[in-house]
Each structure stands twice: as C-alpha cells, then as structure tokens.
CSV table of N, CA and C and ligand atoms in Angstrom, one decimal:
chain,number,residue,atom,x,y,z
A,71,MET,N,91.9,164.1,152.1
A,71,MET,CA,92.9,163.8,151.1
A,71,MET,C,93.9,165.0,151.0
A,72,ASN,N,95.2,164.7,150.9
A,72,ASN,CA,96.2,165.7,150.6
A,72,ASN,C,95.9,166.4,149.3
A,73,SER,N,96.3,167.6,149.1
A,73,SER,CA,96.1,168.3,147.9
A,73,SER,C,96.9,167.6,146.8
A,74,THR,N,96.3,167.7,145.6
A,74,THR,CA,96.9,167.1,144.4
A,74,THR,C,97.5,168.1,143.5
A,75,THR,N,98.6,167.7,142.8
A,75,THR,CA,99.2,168.6,141.8
A,75,THR,C,99.0,167.9,140.4
A,76,LEU,N,98.5,168.7,139.5
A,76,LEU,CA,98.2,168.2,138.1
A,76,LEU,C,99.4,168.7,137.2
A,77,ILE,N,100.0,167.8,136.5
A,77,ILE,CA,101.1,168.2,135.6
A,77,ILE,C,100.6,168.0,134.2
A,78,ARG,N,100.7,169.1,133.4
A,78,ARG,CA,100.5,169.0,132.0
A,78,ARG,C,101.8,168.9,131.3
A,79,HIS,N,102.2,167.7,130.9
A,79,HIS,CA,103.5,167.5,130.3
A,79,HIS,C,103.4,168.0,128.8
A,80,GLY,N,104.6,168.3,128.3
A,80,GLY,CA,104.7,168.6,126.9
A,80,GLY,C,104.5,167.3,126.0
A,81,PRO,N,104.4,167.5,124.7
A,81,PRO,CA,104.3,166.3,123.9
A,81,PRO,C,105.5,165.4,124.1
A,82,GLY,N,105.2,164.1,124.3
A,82,GLY,CA,106.3,163.2,124.6
A,82,GLY,C,106.7,163.1,126.0
A,83,ALA,N,106.3,164.0,126.9
A,83,ALA,CA,106.6,164.0,128.3
A,83,ALA,C,108.0,163.8,128.6
A,84,LEU,N,108.9,164.6,128.0
A,84,LEU,CA,110.3,164.3,128.1
A,84,LEU,C,110.9,164.2,129.5
A,85,GLY,N,110.5,165.1,130.4
A,85,GLY,CA,111.0,165.1,131.8
A,85,GLY,C,110.6,163.8,132.6
A,86,LEU,N,109.3,163.4,132.4
A,86,LEU,CA,108.8,162.2,133.0
A,86,LEU,C,109.5,161.0,132.4
A,87,ARG,N,109.6,161.0,131.1
A,87,ARG,CA,110.1,159.9,130.3
A,87,ARG,C,111.5,159.6,130.6
A,88,ILE,N,112.3,160.6,130.6
A,88,ILE,CA,113.8,160.4,130.7
A,88,ILE,C,114.3,160.5,132.1
A,89,LEU,N,113.8,161.5,132.9
A,89,LEU,CA,114.3,161.7,134.2
A,89,LEU,C,113.3,161.3,135.3
A,90,GLY,N,112.1,160.9,135.0
A,90,GLY,CA,111.2,160.6,136.0
A,90,GLY,C,110.7,161.7,136.9
A,91,LEU,N,110.7,162.9,136.3
A,91,LEU,CA,110.4,164.1,137.0
A,91,LEU,C,108.9,164.2,137.4
A,92,GLY,N,108.7,164.7,138.6
A,92,GLY,CA,107.3,164.9,139.1
A,92,GLY,C,107.1,166.4,139.4
A,93,PRO,N,106.3,166.7,140.4
A,93,PRO,CA,106.0,168.1,140.7
A,93,PRO,C,107.2,168.9,141.0
A,94,GLY,N,107.2,170.2,140.6
A,94,GLY,CA,108.4,171.1,140.8
A,94,GLY,C,109.6,170.6,140.1
A,95,PHE,N,109.5,169.8,139.0
A,95,PHE,CA,110.6,169.2,138.3
A,95,PHE,C,111.5,168.4,139.1
A,96,LYS,N,111.0,167.8,140.2
A,96,LYS,CA,111.8,167.0,141.1
A,96,LYS,C,111.9,165.6,140.7
A,97,PRO,N,113.0,164.9,140.8
A,97,PRO,CA,113.1,163.5,140.4
A,97,PRO,C,112.2,162.7,141.4
A,98,CYS,N,111.2,161.9,140.8
A,98,CYS,CA,110.2,161.2,141.6
A,98,CYS,C,110.1,159.7,141.2
A,99,ASN,N,111.1,159.3,140.4
A,99,ASN,CA,111.0,157.9,139.9
A,99,ASN,C,109.7,157.7,139.1
A,100,GLY,N,109.4,158.8,138.4
A,100,GLY,CA,108.0,158.8,137.8
A,100,GLY,C,107.7,157.7,136.8
A,101,LEU,N,108.8,157.3,136.1
A,101,LEU,CA,108.5,156.2,135.1
A,101,LEU,C,108.1,154.9,135.8
A,102,LYS,N,108.9,154.6,136.8
A,102,LYS,CA,108.6,153.4,137.6
A,102,LYS,C,107.2,153.5,138.3
A,103,GLN,N,106.9,154.7,138.8
A,103,GLN,CA,105.6,154.9,139.4
A,103,GLN,C,104.5,154.7,138.4
A,104,LEU,N,104.7,155.2,137.2
A,104,LEU,CA,103.7,155.1,136.1
A,104,LEU,C,103.5,153.6,135.8
A,105,ARG,N,104.6,152.9,135.7
A,105,ARG,CA,104.5,151.5,135.4
A,105,ARG,C,103.7,150.7,136.4
A,106,LEU,N,103.9,151.1,137.7
A,106,LEU,CA,103.2,150.4,138.8
A,106,LEU,C,101.7,150.8,138.8
A,107,LEU,N,101.4,152.1,138.5
A,107,LEU,CA,100.1,152.6,138.5
A,107,LEU,C,99.3,151.8,137.4
A,108,LEU,N,99.9,151.7,136.2
A,108,LEU,CA,99.2,151.0,135.1
A,108,LEU,C,99.1,149.5,135.5
A,109,ASP,N,100.2,148.9,136.0
A,109,ASP,CA,100.2,147.5,136.3
A,109,ASP,C,99.1,147.1,137.3
A,110,THR,N,98.9,148.0,138.3
A,110,THR,CA,98.0,147.7,139.4
A,110,THR,C,96.6,148.0,139.1
A,111,TYR,N,96.3,149.1,138.4
A,111,TYR,CA,94.9,149.6,138.3
A,111,TYR,C,94.4,149.6,136.9
A,112,ALA,N,95.2,149.4,135.9
A,112,ALA,CA,94.7,149.4,134.5
A,112,ALA,C,94.8,148.0,133.9
A,113,PHE,N,93.7,147.3,133.9
A,113,PHE,CA,93.8,145.9,133.6
A,113,PHE,C,94.3,145.6,132.2
A,114,TRP,N,94.1,146.6,131.3
A,114,TRP,CA,94.5,146.5,129.9
A,114,TRP,C,96.0,146.8,129.7
A,115,ALA,N,96.6,147.3,130.7
A,115,ALA,CA,98.0,147.8,130.5
A,115,ALA,C,99.0,147.2,131.5
A,116,LYS,N,98.7,145.9,131.9
A,116,LYS,CA,99.6,145.2,132.8
A,116,LYS,C,100.8,144.7,132.1
A,117,GLY,N,101.9,144.6,132.8
A,117,GLY,CA,103.1,144.0,132.2
A,117,GLY,C,103.9,144.8,131.3
A,118,ARG,N,103.6,146.1,131.2
A,118,ARG,CA,104.4,146.9,130.2
A,118,ARG,C,105.7,147.2,130.9
A,119,SER,N,106.8,147.2,130.1
A,119,SER,CA,108.1,147.4,130.6
A,119,SER,C,108.4,148.9,130.6
A,120,ASN,N,109.5,149.3,131.3
A,120,ASN,CA,109.9,150.7,131.3
A,120,ASN,C,110.1,151.2,129.9
A,121,LYS,N,110.7,150.3,129.1
A,121,LYS,CA,111.0,150.7,127.7
A,121,LYS,C,109.8,151.0,126.9
A,122,GLN,N,108.8,150.1,127.1
A,122,GLN,CA,107.5,150.2,126.4
A,122,GLN,C,106.8,151.5,126.9
A,123,ILE,N,106.8,151.8,128.2
A,123,ILE,CA,106.2,153.0,128.7
A,123,ILE,C,106.9,154.2,128.2
A,124,ARG,N,108.2,154.2,128.1
A,124,ARG,CA,108.9,155.3,127.5
A,124,ARG,C,108.4,155.6,126.1
A,125,GLN,N,108.2,154.5,125.3
A,125,GLN,CA,107.8,154.6,123.9
A,125,GLN,C,106.3,155.2,123.8
A,126,LEU,N,105.5,154.7,124.7
A,126,LEU,CA,104.1,155.2,124.7
A,126,LEU,C,104.0,156.7,125.0
A,127,LEU,N,104.9,157.1,126.0
A,127,LEU,CA,105.0,158.5,126.3
A,127,LEU,C,105.5,159.3,125.1
A,128,ALA,N,106.6,158.8,124.5
A,128,ALA,CA,107.2,159.5,123.4
A,128,ALA,C,106.1,159.7,122.2
A,129,GLY,N,105.2,158.8,122.1
A,129,GLY,CA,104.2,158.8,121.0
A,129,GLY,C,102.9,159.5,121.4
A,130,SER,N,102.9,160.2,122.6
A,130,SER,CA,101.7,160.8,123.0
A,130,SER,C,101.7,162.3,122.8
A,131,THR,N,100.6,162.9,122.3
A,131,THR,CA,100.6,164.3,122.0
A,131,THR,C,100.4,165.1,123.3
A,132,VAL,N,99.5,164.6,124.2
A,132,VAL,CA,99.2,165.3,125.5
A,132,VAL,C,99.4,164.2,126.6
A,133,VAL,N,100.0,164.6,127.7
A,133,VAL,CA,100.2,163.6,128.8
A,133,VAL,C,99.9,164.4,130.1
A,134,ILE,N,99.0,163.8,130.9
A,134,ILE,CA,98.7,164.4,132.2
A,134,ILE,C,99.1,163.5,133.3
A,135,SER,N,99.7,164.0,134.4
A,135,SER,CA,99.9,163.1,135.6
A,135,SER,C,99.4,163.9,136.8
A,136,LEU,N,98.9,163.2,137.8
A,136,LEU,CA,98.4,163.7,139.0
A,136,LEU,C,99.2,163.2,140.2
A,137,TRP,N,99.5,164.0,141.1
A,137,TRP,CA,100.4,163.6,142.2
A,137,TRP,C,99.8,164.1,143.6
A,138,THR,N,100.0,163.3,144.6
A,138,THR,CA,99.9,163.8,146.0
A,138,THR,C,101.3,163.7,146.5
A,139,GLY,N,102.0,164.9,146.8
A,139,GLY,CA,103.4,164.9,147.1
A,139,GLY,C,104.2,164.2,146.0
A,140,LYS,N,105.0,163.2,146.3
A,140,LYS,CA,105.8,162.6,145.3
A,140,LYS,C,105.2,161.3,144.8
A,141,ARG,N,104.0,161.1,145.2
A,141,ARG,CA,103.3,159.8,144.7
A,141,ARG,C,102.4,160.2,143.5
A,142,MET,N,102.6,159.4,142.4
A,142,MET,CA,101.8,159.5,141.2
A,142,MET,C,100.5,158.8,141.5
A,143,VAL,N,99.3,159.5,141.4
A,143,VAL,CA,98.1,158.9,141.8
A,143,VAL,C,97.1,158.9,140.6
A,144,GLY,N,97.5,159.6,139.5
A,144,GLY,CA,96.6,159.5,138.4
A,144,GLY,C,97.4,159.8,137.1
A,145,PHE,N,96.8,159.4,136.0
A,145,PHE,CA,97.5,159.5,134.7
A,145,PHE,C,96.5,159.5,133.6
A,146,GLY,N,96.8,160.1,132.5
A,146,GLY,CA,96.0,160.0,131.2
A,146,GLY,C,96.8,160.6,130.1
A,147,ARG,N,96.5,160.1,128.9
A,147,ARG,CA,97.3,160.6,127.8
A,147,ARG,C,96.3,160.6,126.5
A,148,ALA,N,96.8,161.3,125.5
A,148,ALA,CA,96.0,161.4,124.3
A,148,ALA,C,96.9,161.6,123.1
A,149,THR,N,96.4,161.1,122.0
A,149,THR,CA,97.1,161.4,120.7
A,149,THR,C,96.1,162.2,119.9
A,150,SER,N,96.6,163.1,119.1
A,150,SER,CA,95.8,164.0,118.3
A,150,SER,C,96.5,164.6,117.1
A,151,ASP,N,95.8,164.8,116.0
A,151,ASP,CA,96.4,165.5,114.9
A,151,ASP,C,96.1,167.0,115.0
A,152,GLY,N,95.5,167.4,116.0
A,152,GLY,CA,95.3,168.8,116.3
A,152,GLY,C,94.2,169.5,115.5
A,153,ILE,N,93.5,168.8,114.7
A,153,ILE,CA,92.4,169.4,113.9
A,153,ILE,C,91.2,168.5,113.7
A,154,TYR,N,91.5,167.2,113.4
A,154,TYR,CA,90.3,166.4,113.1
A,154,TYR,C,90.1,165.3,114.2
A,155,ARG,N,91.1,164.5,114.5
A,155,ARG,CA,90.8,163.4,115.3
A,155,ARG,C,91.8,163.3,116.5
A,156,ALA,N,91.2,163.0,117.7
A,156,ALA,CA,92.1,162.7,118.9
A,156,ALA,C,91.5,161.5,119.6
A,157,VAL,N,92.4,160.8,120.3
A,157,VAL,CA,91.9,159.6,121.1
A,157,VAL,C,92.5,159.7,122.5
A,158,LEU,N,91.7,159.4,123.5
A,158,LEU,CA,92.2,159.3,124.9
A,158,LEU,C,92.7,157.9,125.1
A,159,TRP,N,93.7,157.8,125.9
A,159,TRP,CA,94.3,156.5,126.3
A,159,TRP,C,94.7,156.4,127.7
A,160,ASP,N,94.6,155.2,128.3
A,160,ASP,CA,95.2,154.9,129.6
A,160,ASP,C,94.9,155.9,130.7
A,161,ILE,N,93.6,156.2,130.9
A,161,ILE,CA,93.1,157.0,132.0
A,161,ILE,C,93.0,156.2,133.2
A,162,VAL,N,93.7,156.6,134.3
A,162,VAL,CA,93.7,155.7,135.5
A,162,VAL,C,93.9,156.6,136.8
A,163,VAL,N,93.2,156.2,137.8
A,163,VAL,CA,93.4,156.8,139.2
A,163,VAL,C,93.6,155.7,140.2
A,164,ALA,N,94.6,155.9,141.1
A,164,ALA,CA,94.8,154.9,142.1
A,164,ALA,C,93.6,154.5,142.9
A,165,ASP,N,93.4,153.3,143.1
A,165,ASP,CA,92.2,152.7,143.7
A,165,ASP,C,91.8,153.5,145.0
A,166,ASP,N,92.7,153.8,145.9
A,166,ASP,CA,92.3,154.4,147.2
A,166,ASP,C,91.9,155.9,147.0
A,167,LEU,N,92.1,156.4,145.8
A,167,LEU,CA,91.7,157.8,145.6
A,167,LEU,C,90.6,158.0,144.5
A,168,GLN,N,90.0,156.9,144.1
A,168,GLN,CA,88.9,156.9,143.1
A,168,GLN,C,87.7,157.5,143.8
A,169,GLY,N,86.8,158.1,143.0
A,169,GLY,CA,85.6,158.6,143.5
A,169,GLY,C,85.7,160.0,144.1
A,170,LEU,N,86.8,160.6,143.9
A,170,LEU,CA,87.0,162.0,144.6
A,170,LEU,C,87.2,163.1,143.5
A,171,GLY,N,86.9,162.8,142.3
A,171,GLY,CA,87.0,163.8,141.3
A,171,GLY,C,88.3,163.9,140.5
A,172,LEU,N,89.2,162.9,140.8
A,172,LEU,CA,90.5,163.0,140.2
A,172,LEU,C,90.5,162.6,138.7
A,173,GLY,N,89.7,161.5,138.4
A,173,GLY,CA,89.6,161.1,137.1
A,173,GLY,C,89.0,162.2,136.2
A,174,ARG,N,88.0,162.8,136.7
A,174,ARG,CA,87.4,164.0,136.0
A,174,ARG,C,88.4,165.0,135.7
A,175,GLN,N,89.3,165.3,136.7
A,175,GLN,CA,90.4,166.3,136.5
A,175,GLN,C,91.3,165.9,135.3
A,176,VAL,N,91.7,164.6,135.3
A,176,VAL,CA,92.6,164.2,134.3
A,176,VAL,C,91.9,164.3,132.9
A,177,VAL,N,90.7,163.9,132.8
A,177,VAL,CA,90.0,163.9,131.5
A,177,VAL,C,89.8,165.4,131.0
A,178,GLU,N,89.4,166.2,132.0
A,178,GLU,CA,89.1,167.6,131.6
A,178,GLU,C,90.4,168.3,131.2
A,179,ALA,N,91.5,168.0,131.9
A,179,ALA,CA,92.8,168.6,131.5
A,179,ALA,C,93.2,168.1,130.1
A,180,LEU,N,92.9,166.9,129.8
A,180,LEU,CA,93.2,166.4,128.4
A,180,LEU,C,92.4,167.1,127.4
A,181,LEU,N,91.1,167.2,127.7
A,181,LEU,CA,90.1,167.8,126.7
A,181,LEU,C,90.4,169.3,126.5
A,182,SER,N,90.9,170.0,127.6
A,182,SER,CA,91.1,171.4,127.4
A,182,SER,C,92.5,171.8,126.8
A,183,SER,N,93.3,170.8,126.6
A,183,SER,CA,94.6,171.0,126.0
A,183,SER,C,94.4,171.4,124.5
A,184,ALA,N,95.3,172.2,124.0
A,184,ALA,CA,95.1,172.8,122.6
A,184,ALA,C,94.9,171.7,121.5
A,185,PRO,N,95.7,170.6,121.6
A,185,PRO,CA,95.6,169.6,120.5
A,185,PRO,C,94.2,168.9,120.5
A,186,LEU,N,93.6,168.8,121.7
A,186,LEU,CA,92.3,168.2,121.7
A,186,LEU,C,91.1,169.2,121.6
A,187,LYS,N,91.3,170.4,122.1
A,187,LYS,CA,90.3,171.4,122.0
A,187,LYS,C,90.0,171.8,120.6
A,188,ASN,N,91.1,171.7,119.8
A,188,ASN,CA,91.0,172.1,118.4
A,188,ASN,C,90.6,170.9,117.4
A,189,ALA,N,90.4,169.7,118.0
A,189,ALA,CA,90.1,168.6,117.2
A,189,ALA,C,88.6,168.6,117.0
A,190,GLU,N,88.2,167.9,115.9
A,190,GLU,CA,86.7,167.8,115.5
A,190,GLU,C,86.0,166.8,116.4
A,191,LYS,N,86.7,165.7,116.6
A,191,LYS,CA,86.1,164.6,117.4
A,191,LYS,C,87.2,164.0,118.3
A,192,VAL,N,86.8,163.6,119.6
A,192,VAL,CA,87.6,162.9,120.5
A,192,VAL,C,87.0,161.5,120.7
A,193,TYR,N,87.8,160.5,120.5
A,193,TYR,CA,87.4,159.1,120.6
A,193,TYR,C,88.0,158.5,121.9
A,194,LEU,N,87.3,157.5,122.4
A,194,LEU,CA,87.9,156.7,123.5
A,194,LEU,C,87.3,155.3,123.5
A,195,MET,N,88.0,154.4,123.9
A,195,MET,CA,87.6,153.0,124.0
A,195,MET,C,87.6,152.6,125.5
A,196,THR,N,86.5,152.1,125.9
A,196,THR,CA,86.4,151.6,127.3
A,196,THR,C,85.7,150.3,127.5
A,197,THR,N,86.1,149.5,128.4
A,197,THR,CA,85.5,148.2,128.6
A,197,THR,C,84.4,148.3,129.8
A,198,LYS,N,84.8,149.0,130.8
A,198,LYS,CA,84.0,149.0,132.0
A,198,LYS,C,83.5,150.4,132.5
A,199,SER,N,84.0,151.5,131.9
A,199,SER,CA,83.8,152.8,132.5
A,199,SER,C,83.0,153.7,131.6
A,200,ALA,N,82.1,153.2,130.8
A,200,ALA,CA,81.4,154.1,129.9
A,200,ALA,C,80.6,155.1,130.6
A,201,ASP,N,80.0,154.8,131.8
A,201,ASP,CA,79.2,155.7,132.5
A,201,ASP,C,80.0,156.9,133.0
A,202,PHE,N,81.3,156.6,133.3
A,202,PHE,CA,82.2,157.7,133.8
A,202,PHE,C,82.3,158.8,132.6
A,203,TYR,N,82.5,158.3,131.4
A,203,TYR,CA,82.7,159.2,130.3
A,203,TYR,C,81.4,159.8,129.8
A,204,LEU,N,80.3,159.1,130.0
A,204,LEU,CA,79.0,159.7,129.5
A,204,LEU,C,78.7,161.0,130.3
A,205,GLN,N,79.0,160.9,131.6
A,205,GLN,CA,78.7,162.2,132.4
A,205,GLN,C,79.8,163.2,132.2
A,206,LEU,N,80.8,162.9,131.4
A,206,LEU,CA,81.8,164.0,131.0
A,206,LEU,C,81.5,164.5,129.6
A,207,GLY,N,80.4,164.1,129.0
A,207,GLY,CA,80.0,164.7,127.7
A,207,GLY,C,80.2,163.8,126.5
A,208,PHE,N,80.8,162.6,126.8
A,208,PHE,CA,80.9,161.6,125.7
A,208,PHE,C,79.6,161.0,125.4
A,209,CYS,N,79.4,160.5,124.2
A,209,CYS,CA,78.1,159.9,123.8
A,209,CYS,C,78.4,158.4,123.3
A,210,ASP,N,77.4,157.6,123.5
A,210,ASP,CA,77.5,156.2,122.9
A,210,ASP,C,77.6,156.4,121.4
A,211,CYS,N,78.4,155.5,120.8
A,211,CYS,CA,78.6,155.6,119.4
A,211,CYS,C,77.7,154.5,118.8
A,212,ILE,N,76.6,155.0,118.1
A,212,ILE,CA,75.6,154.0,117.6
A,212,ILE,C,75.7,153.8,116.1
A,213,ASN,N,76.4,154.7,115.4
A,213,ASN,CA,76.4,154.6,114.0
A,213,ASN,C,77.8,154.2,113.4
A,214,GLN,N,78.7,153.7,114.3
A,214,GLN,CA,80.0,153.2,113.8
A,214,GLN,C,80.4,152.0,114.6
A,215,ASP,N,81.1,151.1,113.9
A,215,ASP,CA,81.6,149.9,114.6
A,215,ASP,C,83.1,150.1,115.0
A,216,LEU,N,83.5,149.5,116.1
A,216,LEU,CA,84.9,149.5,116.4
A,216,LEU,C,85.5,148.2,115.9
A,217,LEU,N,86.5,148.4,115.0
A,217,LEU,CA,87.2,147.2,114.4
A,217,LEU,C,88.7,147.3,114.9
A,218,ILE,N,89.2,146.1,115.1
A,218,ILE,CA,90.6,146.0,115.6
A,218,ILE,C,91.4,145.0,114.8
A,219,LYS,N,92.6,145.4,114.5
A,219,LYS,CA,93.5,144.4,113.9
A,219,LYS,C,94.7,144.2,114.9
A,220,GLU,N,94.8,143.0,115.4
A,220,GLU,CA,95.9,142.8,116.4
A,220,GLU,C,97.1,142.5,115.6
A,221,LEU,N,98.2,143.3,115.8
A,221,LEU,CA,99.4,143.1,114.9
A,221,LEU,C,100.4,142.3,115.6
A,222,ARG,N,100.6,142.5,116.9
A,222,ARG,CA,101.6,141.6,117.6
A,222,ARG,C,101.3,141.6,119.1
A,223,ASN,N,101.9,140.6,119.7
A,223,ASN,CA,101.7,140.5,121.1
A,223,ASN,C,103.0,141.0,121.8
A,224,HIS,N,102.9,142.0,122.6
A,224,HIS,CA,104.0,142.7,123.2
A,224,HIS,C,104.6,141.9,124.4
A,225,GLN,N,104.0,140.8,124.9
A,225,GLN,CA,104.4,140.2,126.1
A,225,GLN,C,105.9,139.7,126.0
B,1487,LIG,C1,87.4,155.4,135.7
B,1487,LIG,C2,88.3,156.2,136.6
B,1487,LIG,C3,89.5,156.8,135.9
B,1487,LIG,C4,87.4,157.3,137.2
B,1487,LIG,O1,88.2,158.1,138.0
B,1487,LIG,P1,87.6,158.6,139.4
B,1487,LIG,O2,88.6,159.5,140.0
B,1487,LIG,O3,87.2,157.5,140.3
B,1487,LIG,O4,86.3,159.4,139.0
B,1487,LIG,P2,85.8,160.8,139.5
B,1487,LIG,O5,85.8,160.7,141.0
B,1487,LIG,O6,86.5,161.9,138.9
B,1487,LIG,O7,84.3,160.7,139.0
B,1487,LIG,C5,83.8,161.8,138.3
B,1487,LIG,C6,82.3,161.5,138.2
B,1487,LIG,O8,82.2,160.2,137.5
B,1487,LIG,C7,81.4,159.3,138.3
B,1487,LIG,N1,82.0,158.0,138.1
B,1487,LIG,C8,83.3,157.6,138.3
B,1487,LIG,N2,83.5,156.4,137.9
B,1487,LIG,C9,82.3,156.0,137.4
B,1487,LIG,C10,81.8,154.8,136.8
B,1487,LIG,N3,82.6,153.7,136.7
B,1487,LIG,N4,80.6,154.7,136.4
B,1487,LIG,C11,79.7,155.8,136.6
B,1487,LIG,N5,80.1,156.9,137.1
B,1487,LIG,C12,81.4,157.0,137.5
B,1487,LIG,C13,81.6,159.8,139.7
B,1487,LIG,O9,80.5,159.4,140.5
B,1487,LIG,C14,81.6,161.3,139.5
B,1487,LIG,O10,80.3,161.8,139.4
B,1487,LIG,P3,79.9,163.2,140.1
B,1487,LIG,O11,80.9,164.3,139.5
B,1487,LIG,O12,78.5,163.4,139.7
B,1487,LIG,O13,80.2,163.0,141.5
B,1487,LIG,C15,88.8,155.4,137.8
B,1487,LIG,O14,87.8,154.8,138.5
B,1487,LIG,C16,89.8,154.3,137.4
B,1487,LIG,O15,91.0,154.6,137.3
B,1487,LIG,N6,89.4,153.1,137.2
B,1487,LIG,C17,90.3,152.0,136.9
B,1487,LIG,C18,90.9,152.2,135.5
B,1487,LIG,C19,89.9,152.4,134.4
B,1487,LIG,O16,89.0,151.6,134.3
B,1487,LIG,N7,90.0,153.5,133.6
B,1487,LIG,C20,89.2,153.8,132.6
B,1487,LIG,C21,89.8,153.3,131.3
B,1487,LIG,S1,88.8,153.7,129.8
C-alpha cells in the first residue's frame, strides 16, 4: 500500500468543505471524493448531496480524512461539547484498503483530539461493526436504550 496521509481538519473542516483541499492544502476535489466515499462504502450515508455534506462538515467539531496521494481513502467525524459528551459519526474506509489499520487510525485520531479527549463519554452507533469498536476500547451499552425520533426524510 502507498503511504497514507492523515489530515486533522479544524472544526467545520473549512478547507475541505469550501475548497476541497487535501494533503498539503492542495485542491483535490475533496468534497466530491467524500460524497463518493460515503455513497459507495457507508450504507447509512448514501445519496447525500454536496450541499448536505457541506452542512454535516460545518456542524462537526472534529473531522479526520485519510489520503493516499490525492485519493481520499478514509474519513471520520465527531461532535463534542468538549467536556461531557461526544459522538462519533460516519467512520469509513475504502473497501480495497480495509483491514490494514486505517479505520483504527481514523478512530484513534478522533479520540485523541482535544474535544474528545476532554469529554466524559464518547458514544457511537453502529449496525454491523461493533466488534471493530470493541477492540478499540468501546463497551457494549447494557444499561441504556437507544431511542430515535425521525424528524424528516432528506431524500
Ligand atoms: C469498520 C471499518 C471503518 C474498519 O476499518 P478498517 O480499516 O477495515 O479496520 P482496521 O484495519 O483499522 O482494523 C483494526 C482492527 O479491527 C479489526 N476489525 C476491523 N473491522 C472489524 C470488524 N468488522 N469486526 C471485527 N474486527 C474488525 C481488525 O481485524 C483490526 O484488528 P487488529 O488490530 O487486531 O489487527 C471499515 O471496515 C469500513 O469502512 N466499513 C464500512 C463502513 C462501516 O461499516 N463503518 C462503520 C460505521 S459505524
């Protein structure tokens, strides 16, 4: 595998969001690449438009992207109040590079960022990848229920 570059974006990921910047602050069509990464490998995040992805970036406290050259191969983001609660969202690695430690890099970069490191608890919701998070220090939640209120359909 070619070496990867991990980018720790600032809150709202301005360069990625507005200019599509990748490694070395070079224009990489990053927003479109992120849309395709989510569309292809993240079953819960299919069909999101560029505008919707810009908004999710703008609303994220911590954003991590992983690149080989100018190709975005991994992504993850988190929201946090910086003291009590943080949540991981949209962790994804391109199919052909899964199983090589990249997902771990993304999650560890999120967890080691100040807004998450200083939070009391980090939550995440997963449908199929609980085992991946268990070996990263997350625990099954047995004393709380996950409740959801669906507010609107974005399609
Ligand atoms: C889940 C995902 C992000 C993991 O990324 P990855 O790069 O394949 O994982 P890594 O190579 O970093 O794996 C790290 C460790 O987790 C283990 N692991 C990875 N996926 C696993 C899974 N689904 N179940 C159990 N263990 C898993 C690996 O064996 C590895 O263990 P090791 O360090 O002992 O060798 C990736 O498979 C993915 O993008 N899947 C599709 C999208 C998705 O489901 N994302 C999760 C949303 S909550």
